Short mmCIF file of C-alpha atoms in Angstrom, two decimals:
data_model
loop_
_atom_site.label_atom_id
_atom_site.label_comp_id
_atom_site.label_asym_id
_atom_site.label_seq_id
_atom_site.Cartn_x
_atom_site.Cartn_y
_atom_site.Cartn_z
CA UNK U 619 7.90 -12.95 -13.11
CA UNK U 620 11.42 -13.67 -12.11
CA UNK U 621 12.61 -17.24 -11.65
CA UNK U 622 14.09 -16.16 -8.33
CA UNK U 623 10.71 -15.37 -6.74
CA UNK U 624 7.98 -16.98 -8.85
CA UNK U 625 5.40 -17.01 -6.04
CA UNK U 626 5.96 -13.47 -4.73
CA UNK U 627 3.24 -11.18 -6.15
CA UNK U 628 5.06 -8.11 -4.78
CA UNK U 629 8.25 -8.87 -6.70
CA UNK U 630 9.04 -5.97 -9.02
CA UNK U 631 6.46 -3.66 -7.43
CA UNK U 632 7.62 -0.49 -5.74
CA UNK U 633 5.85 0.90 -2.72
CA UNK U 634 4.83 3.90 -4.83
CA UNK U 635 3.25 1.65 -7.47
CA UNK U 636 1.35 -0.26 -4.79
CA UNK U 637 0.12 2.93 -3.11
CA UNK U 638 -0.99 4.47 -6.42
CA UNK U 639 -2.98 1.35 -7.31
CA UNK U 640 -4.66 1.34 -3.89
CA UNK U 641 -5.55 5.04 -4.14
CA UNK U 642 -6.92 4.51 -7.66
CA UNK U 643 -9.05 1.62 -6.44
CA UNK U 644 -10.24 2.85 -3.04
CA UNK U 645 -9.52 6.60 -2.96
CA UNK U 646 -8.05 8.19 0.15
CA UNK U 647 -11.31 7.79 2.10
CA UNK U 648 -11.52 4.08 1.33
CA UNK U 649 -7.85 3.59 2.07
CA UNK U 650 -8.19 5.31 5.45
CA UNK U 651 -11.20 3.08 6.17
CA UNK U 652 -9.19 -0.09 5.52
CA UNK U 653 -5.98 1.19 7.14
CA UNK U 654 -6.83 3.93 9.68
CA UNK U 655 -3.53 5.80 9.94
CA UNK U 656 -3.05 9.55 9.93
CA UNK U 657 -1.10 9.73 6.68
CA UNK U 658 -4.25 8.49 4.89
CA UNK U 659 -6.79 10.45 6.95
CA UNK U 660 -5.36 13.96 7.37
CA UNK U 661 -4.34 15.87 4.23
CA UNK U 662 -3.10 12.74 2.41
CA UNK U 663 -0.64 12.77 -0.47
CA UNK U 664 1.45 10.12 -2.15
CA UNK U 665 4.68 11.84 -1.10
CA UNK U 666 3.83 12.17 2.59
CA UNK U 667 2.39 8.66 2.75
CA UNK U 668 5.50 7.17 1.15
CA UNK U 669 7.71 8.99 3.65
CA UNK U 670 5.72 7.57 6.56
CA UNK U 671 5.43 4.05 5.13
CA UNK U 672 9.15 3.80 4.40
CA UNK U 673 9.93 4.60 8.04
CA UNK U 674 7.18 2.46 9.58
CA UNK U 675 7.42 -1.27 8.85
CA UNK U 676 4.09 -2.23 10.48
CA UNK U 677 2.19 0.32 8.37
CA UNK U 678 3.95 -0.77 5.19
CA UNK U 679 2.98 -4.36 5.97
CA UNK U 680 -0.68 -3.35 6.28
CA UNK U 681 -0.50 -1.61 2.89
CA UNK U 682 1.12 -4.64 1.27
CA UNK U 683 -1.46 -6.97 2.84
CA UNK U 684 -4.35 -4.82 1.54
CA UNK U 685 -2.75 -4.77 -1.91
CA UNK U 686 -2.48 -8.56 -1.94
CA UNK U 687 -6.13 -8.91 -0.88
CA UNK U 688 -7.13 -6.48 -3.63
CA UNK U 689 -5.23 -8.51 -6.25
CA UNK U 690 -6.87 -11.77 -5.14
CA UNK U 691 -10.35 -10.43 -5.89
#
């Protein structure tokens, strides 16, 4: 971890890395259960989800929060 942000578990993680880990852990069905947004429920893909999440701060926050909860377990 960097000395600049020693307590930030998201430091150095890209949104794509986070999304891939969540999909590996929960699958698209599980991800859409935890975060019910269309980009996870209807014809999901990493590319389309990243496009939506980069433009939608509230959705990105939900993804980051789920990732942090997953890492705490």
